[in-house]
mmCIF file of C-alpha atoms and ligand atoms in Angstrom:
data_model
loop_
_atom_site.group_PDB
_atom_site.id
_atom_site.type_symbol
_atom_site.label_atom_id
_atom_site.label_comp_id
_atom_site.label_asym_id
_atom_site.label_seq_id
_atom_site.Cartn_x
_atom_site.Cartn_y
_atom_site.Cartn_z
ATOM 1 C CA GLU A 1 36.838 -3.934 3.040
ATOM 2 C CA LYS A 2 38.763 -6.277 5.249
ATOM 3 C CA GLN A 3 39.982 -2.989 6.889
ATOM 4 C CA GLY A 4 43.584 -4.308 7.102
ATOM 5 C CA PHE A 5 42.675 -7.721 8.365
ATOM 6 C CA ARG A 6 44.018 -10.751 6.364
ATOM 7 C CA HIS A 7 40.657 -12.432 6.288
ATOM 8 C CA PHE A 8 36.926 -11.425 6.868
ATOM 9 C CA MET A 9 36.736 -14.001 9.646
ATOM 10 C CA LEU A 10 39.441 -12.313 11.682
ATOM 11 C CA LYS A 11 37.801 -8.909 11.124
ATOM 12 C CA GLU A 12 34.412 -10.347 12.299
ATOM 13 C CA ILE A 13 36.148 -11.874 15.456
ATOM 14 C CA TYR A 14 37.327 -8.346 16.109
ATOM 15 C CA GLU A 15 33.902 -6.815 15.715
ATOM 16 C CA GLN A 16 32.440 -8.923 18.496
ATOM 17 C CA PRO A 17 32.797 -6.420 21.365
ATOM 18 C CA GLY A 18 30.979 -3.891 19.370
ATOM 19 C CA VAL A 19 28.282 -6.533 18.339
ATOM 20 C CA VAL A 20 27.541 -7.332 21.996
ATOM 21 C CA ARG A 21 27.598 -3.752 22.763
ATOM 22 C CA THR A 22 24.859 -2.911 20.000
ATOM 23 C CA CYS A 23 22.864 -5.835 20.976
ATOM 24 C CA LEU A 24 22.722 -5.024 24.648
ATOM 25 C CA GLU A 25 21.910 -1.411 23.821
ATOM 26 C CA ALA A 26 18.960 -2.773 21.607
ATOM 27 C CA TYR A 27 17.703 -5.268 24.142
ATOM 28 C CA LEU A 28 18.117 -3.732 27.499
ATOM 29 C CA ASN A 29 16.256 -0.959 29.230
ATOM 30 C CA SER A 30 19.072 1.314 30.168
ATOM 31 C CA ASP A 31 17.302 3.066 33.036
ATOM 32 C CA TRP A 32 16.079 -0.233 34.452
ATOM 33 C CA HIS A 33 16.426 -0.650 38.238
ATOM 34 C CA SER A 34 14.570 -3.105 40.532
ATOM 35 C CA SER A 35 12.640 -0.626 42.160
ATOM 36 C CA ASN A 36 11.262 1.455 39.151
ATOM 37 C CA GLY A 37 8.843 -0.991 37.891
ATOM 38 C CA LYS A 38 10.160 -1.160 34.417
ATOM 39 C CA PRO A 39 11.158 -4.463 32.822
ATOM 40 C CA PRO A 40 14.899 -4.988 32.452
ATOM 41 C CA VAL A 41 14.676 -6.132 28.826
ATOM 42 C CA ASN A 42 12.617 -4.975 25.886
ATOM 43 C CA LEU A 43 12.544 -7.224 22.949
ATOM 44 C CA SER A 44 9.304 -5.840 21.435
ATOM 45 C CA LEU A 45 7.546 -8.980 21.633
ATOM 46 C CA PRO A 46 3.700 -9.286 22.430
ATOM 47 C CA ALA A 47 2.804 -10.707 25.863
ATOM 48 C CA GLU A 48 0.525 -13.256 24.343
ATOM 49 C CA LEU A 49 3.804 -15.083 22.898
ATOM 50 C CA TYR A 50 4.684 -15.838 26.705
ATOM 51 C CA THR A 51 1.132 -16.471 28.093
ATOM 52 C CA ASP A 52 0.905 -19.798 30.009
ATOM 53 C CA LEU A 53 3.935 -20.743 28.383
ATOM 54 C CA GLU A 54 4.790 -24.529 29.301
ATOM 55 C CA GLN A 55 7.511 -25.250 27.146
ATOM 56 C CA ILE A 56 9.920 -24.080 24.351
ATOM 57 C CA GLN A 57 11.201 -26.050 21.400
ATOM 58 C CA ILE A 58 14.050 -24.713 19.341
ATOM 59 C CA VAL A 59 15.185 -25.808 15.915
ATOM 60 C CA ALA A 60 18.436 -24.850 14.243
ATOM 61 C CA CYS A 61 21.616 -26.203 12.499
ATOM 62 C CA GLY A 62 25.204 -25.868 12.819
ATOM 63 C CA THR A 63 26.723 -22.936 15.017
ATOM 64 C CA SER A 64 23.032 -21.722 15.521
ATOM 65 C CA TRP A 65 22.341 -25.002 17.032
ATOM 66 C CA HIS A 66 25.145 -24.564 19.402
ATOM 67 C CA ALA A 67 23.846 -21.038 20.263
ATOM 68 C CA SER A 68 20.588 -22.801 20.905
ATOM 69 C CA LEU A 69 22.066 -25.397 23.386
ATOM 70 C CA VAL A 70 23.272 -22.277 25.462
ATOM 71 C CA GLY A 71 19.821 -20.813 25.234
ATOM 72 C CA LYS A 72 18.340 -24.040 26.464
ATOM 73 C CA TYR A 73 20.471 -23.811 29.452
ATOM 74 C CA LEU A 74 19.578 -20.287 30.147
ATOM 75 C CA LEU A 75 15.857 -20.672 29.552
ATOM 76 C CA GLU A 76 15.754 -23.648 31.882
ATOM 77 C CA GLN A 77 18.028 -22.583 34.714
ATOM 78 C CA LEU A 78 17.086 -18.657 34.750
ATOM 79 C CA ALA A 79 13.374 -18.828 33.649
ATOM 80 C CA GLY A 80 12.482 -22.297 34.643
ATOM 81 C CA ILE A 81 10.934 -23.194 31.172
ATOM 82 C CA PRO A 82 11.455 -26.939 29.803
ATOM 83 C CA THR A 83 13.221 -26.455 26.633
ATOM 84 C CA THR A 84 14.260 -28.734 23.880
ATOM 85 C CA VAL A 85 16.793 -28.041 20.967
ATOM 86 C CA GLN A 86 16.720 -30.007 17.927
ATOM 87 C CA TYR A 87 18.400 -30.251 14.664
ATOM 88 C CA ALA A 88 16.029 -28.761 12.096
ATOM 89 C CA SER A 89 16.654 -31.623 9.641
ATOM 90 C CA GLU A 90 15.664 -34.171 12.422
ATOM 91 C CA PHE A 91 12.629 -32.321 13.880
ATOM 92 C CA ARG A 92 11.011 -32.003 10.559
ATOM 93 C CA TYR A 93 10.766 -35.780 9.948
ATOM 94 C CA ALA A 94 10.156 -36.941 13.770
ATOM 95 C CA PRO A 95 8.054 -34.150 15.195
ATOM 96 C CA PRO A 96 7.557 -34.417 18.858
ATOM 97 C CA PRO A 97 3.963 -35.015 20.067
ATOM 98 C CA LEU A 98 1.793 -31.856 20.025
ATOM 99 C CA MET A 99 1.943 -30.120 23.365
ATOM 100 C CA PRO A 100 -0.040 -27.052 24.276
ATOM 101 C CA ASN A 101 1.219 -23.557 25.149
ATOM 102 C CA THR A 102 4.487 -24.193 23.301
ATOM 103 C CA LEU A 103 6.612 -21.536 21.905
ATOM 104 C CA THR A 104 8.853 -22.629 18.823
ATOM 105 C CA ILE A 105 11.939 -20.559 18.252
ATOM 106 C CA GLY A 106 13.795 -20.943 14.963
ATOM 107 C CA VAL A 107 17.466 -19.761 15.014
ATOM 108 C CA THR A 108 19.278 -19.050 11.820
ATOM 109 C CA GLN A 109 21.665 -16.090 11.133
ATOM 110 C CA SER A 110 20.995 -16.093 7.353
ATOM 111 C CA GLY A 111 17.200 -16.633 7.687
ATOM 112 C CA GLU A 112 17.652 -18.800 4.566
ATOM 113 C CA THR A 113 18.748 -22.398 5.876
ATOM 114 C CA ALA A 114 16.231 -24.675 4.139
ATOM 115 C CA ASP A 115 16.023 -27.105 7.047
ATOM 116 C CA THR A 116 15.252 -24.659 9.497
ATOM 117 C CA LEU A 117 12.610 -23.027 7.510
ATOM 118 C CA ALA A 118 11.108 -26.345 6.536
ATOM 119 C CA ALA A 119 10.994 -27.232 10.232
ATOM 120 C CA LEU A 120 9.184 -24.090 11.182
ATOM 121 C CA ALA A 121 6.636 -24.246 8.165
ATOM 122 C CA MET A 122 5.796 -27.717 9.307
ATOM 123 C CA GLU A 123 5.353 -26.755 12.945
ATOM 124 C CA LYS A 124 3.197 -23.806 11.718
ATOM 125 C CA GLU A 125 1.082 -25.980 9.483
ATOM 126 C CA ARG A 126 0.441 -28.822 11.866
ATOM 127 C CA ARG A 127 -0.690 -26.412 14.637
ATOM 128 C CA MET A 128 -2.919 -24.230 12.587
ATOM 129 C CA ASN A 129 -6.138 -26.152 12.865
ATOM 130 C CA GLN A 130 -5.869 -26.907 16.425
ATOM 131 C CA PRO A 131 -7.693 -25.761 19.537
ATOM 132 C CA PRO A 132 -6.416 -22.442 20.898
ATOM 133 C CA GLN A 133 -3.675 -23.519 23.364
ATOM 134 C CA PHE A 134 -2.048 -25.550 20.534
ATOM 135 C CA LYS A 135 -1.955 -22.679 18.032
ATOM 136 C CA PRO A 136 1.500 -21.931 16.539
ATOM 137 C CA ARG A 137 3.627 -19.340 18.537
ATOM 138 C CA LEU A 138 6.845 -18.832 16.401
ATOM 139 C CA LEU A 139 9.727 -16.658 17.108
ATOM 140 C CA GLY A 140 12.731 -16.252 14.974
ATOM 141 C CA ILE A 141 16.181 -15.181 16.140
ATOM 142 C CA THR A 142 17.955 -14.014 12.853
ATOM 143 C CA ASN A 143 20.614 -11.412 11.828
ATOM 144 C CA ARG A 144 18.593 -10.972 8.470
ATOM 145 C CA PRO A 145 15.044 -9.731 9.434
ATOM 146 C CA GLU A 146 14.388 -9.273 5.724
ATOM 147 C CA SER A 147 15.043 -12.916 4.931
ATOM 148 C CA SER A 148 12.565 -15.736 4.107
ATOM 149 C CA LEU A 149 12.500 -16.547 7.784
ATOM 150 C CA GLY A 150 11.094 -13.026 8.340
ATOM 151 C CA LEU A 151 7.988 -13.965 6.122
ATOM 152 C CA LEU A 152 7.371 -17.109 7.956
ATOM 153 C CA VAL A 153 7.399 -16.294 11.550
ATOM 154 C CA SER A 154 5.169 -13.427 13.149
ATOM 155 C CA HIS A 155 7.945 -12.329 15.567
ATOM 156 C CA LEU A 156 11.702 -11.819 15.381
ATOM 157 C CA ILE A 157 14.587 -10.963 17.267
ATOM 158 C CA ASP A 158 17.045 -9.065 15.211
ATOM 159 C CA THR A 159 20.807 -9.929 16.266
ATOM 160 C CA HIS A 160 22.304 -6.815 14.694
ATOM 161 C CA ALA A 161 25.639 -8.231 13.954
ATOM 162 C CA GLY A 162 25.927 -6.721 10.367
ATOM 163 C CA ILE A 163 26.479 -9.053 7.389
ATOM 164 C CA GLU A 164 28.961 -11.753 8.074
ATOM 165 C CA ILE A 165 31.007 -12.679 5.134
ATOM 166 C CA GLY A 166 33.326 -15.494 6.483
ATOM 167 C CA VAL A 167 31.516 -18.768 5.860
ATOM 168 C CA ALA A 168 32.447 -19.771 9.689
ATOM 169 C CA ALA A 169 30.042 -17.951 11.871
ATOM 170 C CA THR A 170 31.606 -15.821 14.739
ATOM 171 C CA LYS A 171 30.018 -12.602 15.413
ATOM 172 C CA THR A 172 26.558 -13.798 14.664
ATOM 173 C CA PHE A 173 26.992 -16.580 17.043
ATOM 174 C CA ILE A 174 27.843 -14.132 19.746
ATOM 175 C CA ALA A 175 24.851 -12.113 18.755
ATOM 176 C CA GLN A 176 22.655 -15.052 19.053
ATOM 177 C CA LEU A 177 24.124 -15.865 22.554
ATOM 178 C CA VAL A 178 23.184 -12.162 23.695
ATOM 179 C CA ALA A 179 19.631 -12.632 22.382
ATOM 180 C CA PHE A 180 19.214 -15.706 24.239
ATOM 181 C CA TYR A 181 20.435 -14.135 27.475
ATOM 182 C CA CYS A 182 18.107 -11.352 26.979
ATOM 183 C CA LEU A 183 15.104 -13.583 26.267
ATOM 184 C CA ALA A 184 15.845 -15.792 29.179
ATOM 185 C CA ILE A 185 16.221 -12.606 31.479
ATOM 186 C CA ASP A 186 13.010 -11.293 30.033
ATOM 187 C CA LEU A 187 11.152 -14.513 30.770
ATOM 188 C CA ALA A 188 12.692 -14.770 34.124
ATOM 189 C CA TYR A 189 11.342 -11.454 35.020
ATOM 190 C CA ARG A 190 8.052 -11.965 33.919
ATOM 191 C CA ARG A 191 7.759 -15.364 35.597
ATOM 192 C CA GLN A 192 9.578 -13.881 38.851
ATOM 193 C CA THR A 193 12.077 -16.804 38.876
ATOM 194 C CA LEU A 194 15.055 -14.630 39.648
ATOM 195 C CA SER A 195 15.607 -12.568 42.741
ATOM 196 C CA ALA A 196 16.027 -8.874 41.878
ATOM 197 C CA ASP A 197 19.781 -9.309 43.253
ATOM 198 C CA SER A 198 20.704 -12.094 40.867
ATOM 199 C CA LEU A 199 18.966 -10.197 38.015
ATOM 200 C CA GLU A 200 21.049 -7.180 38.649
ATOM 201 C CA LYS A 201 24.152 -9.127 38.959
ATOM 202 C CA ILE A 202 23.596 -10.875 35.568
ATOM 203 C CA LEU A 203 22.766 -7.501 33.894
ATOM 204 C CA GLU A 204 25.719 -5.938 35.476
ATOM 205 C CA GLY A 205 27.901 -8.797 34.144
ATOM 206 C CA LEU A 206 26.519 -8.366 30.668
ATOM 207 C CA ARG A 207 27.426 -4.930 30.289
ATOM 208 C CA LEU A 208 31.137 -5.855 31.269
ATOM 209 C CA LEU A 209 31.384 -8.437 28.454
ATOM 210 C CA PRO A 210 32.462 -6.133 25.565
ATOM 211 C CA ALA A 211 35.507 -4.909 27.538
ATOM 212 C CA GLU A 212 36.293 -8.404 28.460
ATOM 213 C CA ILE A 213 36.358 -9.591 24.865
ATOM 214 C CA GLU A 214 38.489 -6.764 23.911
ATOM 215 C CA MET A 215 40.917 -7.708 26.528
ATOM 216 C CA ILE A 216 41.127 -11.253 25.047
ATOM 217 C CA LEU A 217 41.775 -9.801 21.711
ATOM 218 C CA GLU A 218 44.338 -7.371 22.694
ATOM 219 C CA VAL A 219 46.261 -9.465 25.089
ATOM 220 C CA GLN A 220 45.976 -12.929 23.487
ATOM 221 C CA GLU A 221 45.926 -12.830 19.850
ATOM 222 C CA ARG A 222 49.649 -12.950 19.132
ATOM 223 C CA TYR A 223 50.129 -15.657 21.666
ATOM 224 C CA ILE A 224 47.465 -17.766 20.283
ATOM 225 C CA GLU A 225 48.991 -17.297 16.769
ATOM 226 C CA GLU A 226 52.130 -18.633 17.944
ATOM 227 C CA LEU A 227 50.542 -21.464 19.796
ATOM 228 C CA ALA A 228 48.749 -22.308 16.601
ATOM 229 C CA HIS A 229 51.925 -22.963 14.628
ATOM 230 C CA GLY A 230 52.641 -25.867 17.109
ATOM 231 C CA PHE A 231 49.346 -27.470 15.820
ATOM 232 C CA VAL A 232 49.601 -27.327 11.951
ATOM 233 C CA ASP A 233 50.216 -31.006 11.534
ATOM 234 C CA THR A 234 48.029 -32.168 14.255
ATOM 235 C CA GLN A 235 45.333 -34.526 12.965
ATOM 236 C CA ASP A 236 42.867 -34.783 15.890
ATOM 237 C CA PHE A 237 41.693 -32.449 18.497
ATOM 238 C CA ILE A 238 39.178 -32.927 21.426
ATOM 239 C CA PHE A 239 37.285 -30.274 23.260
ATOM 240 C CA ILE A 240 35.681 -30.830 26.631
ATOM 241 C CA GLY A 241 33.450 -28.470 28.691
ATOM 242 C CA ARG A 242 30.516 -29.147 31.140
ATOM 243 C CA GLY A 243 27.216 -27.115 31.730
ATOM 244 C CA ILE A 244 26.892 -24.011 29.836
ATOM 245 C CA ASN A 245 30.321 -24.461 28.334
ATOM 246 C CA TYR A 246 29.718 -27.855 26.883
ATOM 247 C CA PRO A 247 28.121 -26.122 23.647
ATOM 248 C CA ILE A 248 31.134 -23.951 23.489
ATOM 249 C CA ALA A 249 33.215 -27.138 23.347
ATOM 250 C CA LEU A 250 31.080 -28.247 20.359
ATOM 251 C CA GLU A 251 31.415 -24.812 18.860
ATOM 252 C CA GLY A 252 35.260 -24.847 19.184
ATOM 253 C CA ALA A 253 35.417 -28.236 17.546
ATOM 254 C CA LEU A 254 33.183 -27.247 14.707
ATOM 255 C CA LYS A 255 35.123 -23.836 13.964
ATOM 256 C CA LEU A 256 38.456 -25.865 13.901
ATOM 257 C CA LYS A 257 37.213 -28.632 11.698
ATOM 258 C CA GLU A 258 35.349 -26.589 9.143
ATOM 259 C CA ILE A 259 38.252 -24.231 8.450
ATOM 260 C CA SER A 260 41.356 -26.116 9.078
ATOM 261 C CA TYR A 261 40.049 -29.600 8.089
ATOM 262 C CA ILE A 262 41.498 -31.024 11.235
ATOM 263 C CA HIS A 263 39.233 -33.617 12.829
ATOM 264 C CA ALA A 264 37.763 -32.288 15.907
ATOM 265 C CA GLU A 265 35.250 -33.502 18.357
ATOM 266 C CA GLY A 266 33.560 -31.729 21.368
ATOM 267 C CA TYR A 267 32.213 -33.703 24.316
ATOM 268 C CA PRO A 268 30.657 -33.109 27.645
ATOM 269 C CA ALA A 269 33.701 -33.554 29.802
ATOM 270 C CA GLY A 270 32.091 -36.349 31.816
ATOM 271 C CA GLU A 271 31.338 -38.291 28.744
ATOM 272 C CA MET A 272 35.205 -38.868 27.951
ATOM 273 C CA LYS A 273 35.559 -41.916 30.346
ATOM 274 C CA HIS A 274 32.492 -43.648 28.404
ATOM 275 C CA GLY A 275 34.341 -44.083 25.206
ATOM 276 C CA PRO A 276 36.152 -41.198 23.681
ATOM 277 C CA ILE A 277 39.086 -41.344 26.256
ATOM 278 C CA ALA A 278 40.257 -44.395 24.223
ATOM 279 C CA LEU A 279 41.311 -41.852 21.449
ATOM 280 C CA LEU A 280 43.880 -39.979 23.593
ATOM 281 C CA ASP A 281 47.481 -40.273 23.456
ATOM 282 C CA ALA A 282 50.367 -37.794 23.017
ATOM 283 C CA LYS A 283 49.111 -36.994 19.460
ATOM 284 C CA VAL A 284 45.763 -35.792 20.500
ATOM 285 C CA PRO A 285 45.661 -32.363 22.209
ATOM 286 C CA VAL A 286 42.583 -31.769 24.554
ATOM 287 C CA VAL A 287 41.274 -28.297 24.924
ATOM 288 C CA ALA A 288 39.227 -28.018 28.250
ATOM 289 C CA ILE A 289 37.027 -25.243 29.217
ATOM 290 C CA ALA A 290 37.187 -24.644 33.019
ATOM 291 C CA MET A 291 35.392 -21.644 34.534
ATOM 292 C CA PRO A 292 35.641 -21.226 38.347
ATOM 293 C CA GLY A 293 32.608 -20.572 40.476
ATOM 294 C CA GLY A 294 30.480 -23.774 40.223
ATOM 295 C CA VAL A 295 30.692 -27.482 40.505
ATOM 296 C CA ASN A 296 31.810 -27.895 36.928
ATOM 297 C CA TYR A 297 35.240 -26.302 37.501
ATOM 298 C CA GLU A 298 36.486 -29.168 39.764
ATOM 299 C CA LYS A 299 34.905 -31.709 37.432
ATOM 300 C CA VAL A 300 36.486 -30.257 34.366
ATOM 301 C CA LEU A 301 39.817 -30.190 36.014
ATOM 302 C CA SER A 302 39.415 -33.932 37.127
ATOM 303 C CA ASN A 303 38.437 -34.842 33.558
ATOM 304 C CA ALA A 304 41.561 -32.926 32.280
ATOM 305 C CA GLN A 305 43.711 -34.730 34.611
ATOM 306 C CA GLU A 306 42.471 -37.979 33.226
ATOM 307 C CA ALA A 307 43.444 -36.819 29.703
ATOM 308 C CA LYS A 308 46.836 -35.847 30.973
ATOM 309 C CA ALA A 309 47.350 -39.229 32.320
ATOM 310 C CA ARG A 310 46.988 -40.435 28.829
ATOM 311 C CA ASP A 311 49.783 -37.976 27.623
ATOM 312 C CA SER A 312 47.550 -35.725 25.817
ATOM 313 C CA GLN A 313 48.811 -32.192 25.619
ATOM 314 C CA LEU A 314 46.302 -30.037 27.529
ATOM 315 C CA ILE A 315 45.250 -26.720 26.818
ATOM 316 C CA GLY A 316 43.015 -24.792 29.362
ATOM 317 C CA VAL A 317 40.616 -22.142 28.617
ATOM 318 C CA THR A 318 40.483 -20.567 32.224
ATOM 319 C CA PRO A 319 41.143 -17.457 34.118
ATOM 320 C CA LYS A 320 44.895 -16.922 34.624
ATOM 321 C CA ASP A 321 45.287 -16.431 38.312
ATOM 322 C CA GLU A 322 43.803 -19.869 39.281
ATOM 323 C CA GLY A 323 46.785 -21.611 40.698
ATOM 324 C CA GLU A 324 45.332 -25.142 40.278
ATOM 325 C CA ALA A 325 44.404 -24.756 36.607
ATOM 326 C CA ALA A 326 47.978 -23.415 35.910
ATOM 327 C CA GLU A 327 49.507 -26.388 37.133
ATOM 328 C CA ILE A 328 47.411 -29.030 35.371
ATOM 329 C CA PHE A 329 47.401 -27.420 31.853
ATOM 330 C CA ASP A 330 50.401 -27.284 29.595
ATOM 331 C CA ARG A 331 49.106 -24.142 27.885
ATOM 332 C CA LEU A 332 46.632 -21.556 28.898
ATOM 333 C CA LEU A 333 44.245 -19.611 26.802
ATOM 334 C CA PRO A 334 43.272 -17.220 29.587
ATOM 335 C CA VAL A 335 39.855 -15.439 29.819
ATOM 336 C CA ALA A 336 38.567 -12.990 32.267
ATOM 337 C CA MET A 337 37.152 -14.121 35.467
ATOM 338 C CA VAL A 338 33.334 -14.007 34.844
ATOM 339 C CA ASP A 339 30.500 -15.690 36.249
ATOM 340 C CA GLU A 340 29.973 -19.236 34.863
ATOM 341 C CA ILE A 341 26.546 -18.475 33.629
ATOM 342 C CA LEU A 342 28.067 -15.559 31.358
ATOM 343 C CA SER A 343 31.197 -17.250 30.466
ATOM 344 C CA PRO A 344 30.236 -18.761 26.934
ATOM 345 C CA ILE A 345 30.678 -15.100 25.565
ATOM 346 C CA VAL A 346 34.204 -14.985 26.635
ATOM 347 C CA THR A 347 35.294 -18.616 26.495
ATOM 348 C CA VAL A 348 34.282 -18.896 22.764
ATOM 349 C CA ILE A 349 36.722 -16.150 21.753
ATOM 350 C CA PRO A 350 40.153 -17.977 22.118
ATOM 351 C CA LEU A 351 38.555 -20.995 20.412
ATOM 352 C CA GLN A 352 37.734 -18.926 17.384
ATOM 353 C CA LEU A 353 41.218 -17.387 17.126
ATOM 354 C CA LEU A 354 42.723 -20.843 17.816
ATOM 355 C CA ALA A 355 40.791 -22.188 14.882
ATOM 356 C CA TYR A 356 41.539 -19.115 12.722
ATOM 357 C CA HIS A 357 45.230 -19.133 13.331
ATOM 358 C CA ILE A 358 45.704 -22.861 12.773
ATOM 359 C CA ALA A 359 43.711 -22.607 9.517
ATOM 360 C CA ALA A 360 45.455 -19.438 8.509
ATOM 361 C CA ARG A 361 48.936 -21.054 9.071
ATOM 362 C CA ARG A 362 48.011 -24.056 7.015
ATOM 363 C CA GLY A 363 47.582 -21.656 4.228
ATOM 364 C CA LEU A 364 43.827 -22.315 3.753
ATOM 365 C CA ASP A 365 41.039 -20.181 2.245
ATOM 366 C CA VAL A 366 39.771 -19.410 5.827
ATOM 367 C CA ASP A 367 36.723 -17.371 4.344
ATOM 368 C CA GLN A 368 35.648 -19.959 1.842
ATOM 369 C CA PRO A 369 36.206 -23.350 3.158
ATOM 370 C CA ARG A 370 35.901 -26.277 0.814
ATOM 371 C CA ASN A 371 32.385 -27.826 0.413
ATOM 372 C CA LEU A 372 30.786 -25.109 2.418
ATOM 373 C CA ALA A 373 28.450 -22.387 1.602
ATOM 374 C CA LYS A 374 27.495 -19.367 3.785
ATOM 375 C CA SER A 375 23.730 -20.013 3.424
ATOM 376 C CA VAL A 376 22.758 -23.740 2.989
ATOM 377 C CA THR A 377 19.510 -23.402 0.959
ATOM 378 C CA VAL A 378 19.042 -27.091 0.028
ATOM 379 C CA GLU A 379 17.737 -29.678 2.353
HETATM 380 C C1 LIG B 401 29.451 -22.897 11.057
HETATM 381 C C2 LIG B 401 28.301 -22.390 10.292
HETATM 382 C C3 LIG B 401 27.295 -23.285 9.897
HETATM 383 C C4 LIG B 401 25.999 -22.507 9.984
HETATM 384 C C5 LIG B 401 24.771 -23.350 9.730
HETATM 385 C C6 LIG B 401 23.448 -22.704 9.997
HETATM 386 O O1 LIG B 401 30.405 -21.980 11.228
HETATM 387 O O2 LIG B 401 28.231 -21.196 9.725
HETATM 388 O O3 LIG B 401 27.221 -24.304 10.569
HETATM 389 O O4 LIG B 401 25.862 -22.181 11.392
HETATM 390 O O5 LIG B 401 24.700 -23.700 8.370
HETATM 391 O O6 LIG B 401 23.435 -21.369 9.326
HETATM 392 P P1 LIG B 401 22.200 -20.331 9.638
HETATM 393 O O7 LIG B 401 22.481 -19.860 11.054
HETATM 394 O O8 LIG B 401 22.242 -19.345 8.555
HETATM 395 O O9 LIG B 401 21.094 -21.040 9.598
#
């Protein structure tokens, strides 16, 4: 069933272009045009879920929590809705004050994560006997609509990734991201927070992503495999990013630590100078995600330069033809030149491959890392 791949994780990494295509087909109205009056997105969610919406709170764990952080960025920046993201295990025991007109989203690929289910059940329960504007509005984002999550919440977005076997989440993460893009676009459209032009640009960009992921897989995998050989004995890694790519730095670090057992941390690049920079020396490589187009690009490059001054080996996830980046970074993991707002869907791919190849080279059980289970059904 691995279809010639050495591990399920690698097979699932390769399934990602197809997963993005499937999700876009499921969520987008293909005949949408700004002038024909149809909404661009159809998530089959009832309008009352969105009525008078004042805030969104998201609960999740692990990789799903990282996808939720990207979601927060999109919901706030595209649709203008104040959004919080909490670890489900923390939310439950310190629930925020009850606010009216709140949408609570639980994100769990398995639909069985105990902490996420418990947080949602708590929220449902405490809102049940409240005045109408406080009533529970619960939405689940999951790859398993038939799971326990499906029984708990009244509405779901199905992420259509197919069963994921590798313990490290890859294709389900990508699918969660696509779900959040479409949810944010849907809300932005309904609330009219985006111009028709910006909307069209984002939709067009989304449709190009599968081919861009394919490019990275085709062109880079062998190179990343070779690069990974140089890091089999590395003990610590730092991943940095800003803005919408900060959660991708966290995700790159989590992928690496869970399957290779190498200590890795993700930081918002601007935070390095407030402590973590003390860790850096020639033994600690720094992976920086630098996508041109916004203010974050220059800022990440200057944060990367600060790391270089501490002798860290610098690896850049950045488009190839950017002269400035090529000079700063010792190694490049090139990605397509995509709009910064869409870039997480491409920037995470080389980081998945890097983690995979380091772990595989170390001879580890990539699909079944020690101490981990695919579904964490205990609190
Ligand atoms: C990381 C990973 C875990 C899960 C987490 C939540 O690769 O797989 O961090 O993301 O246990 O799982 P779900 O999404 O099933 O709730």
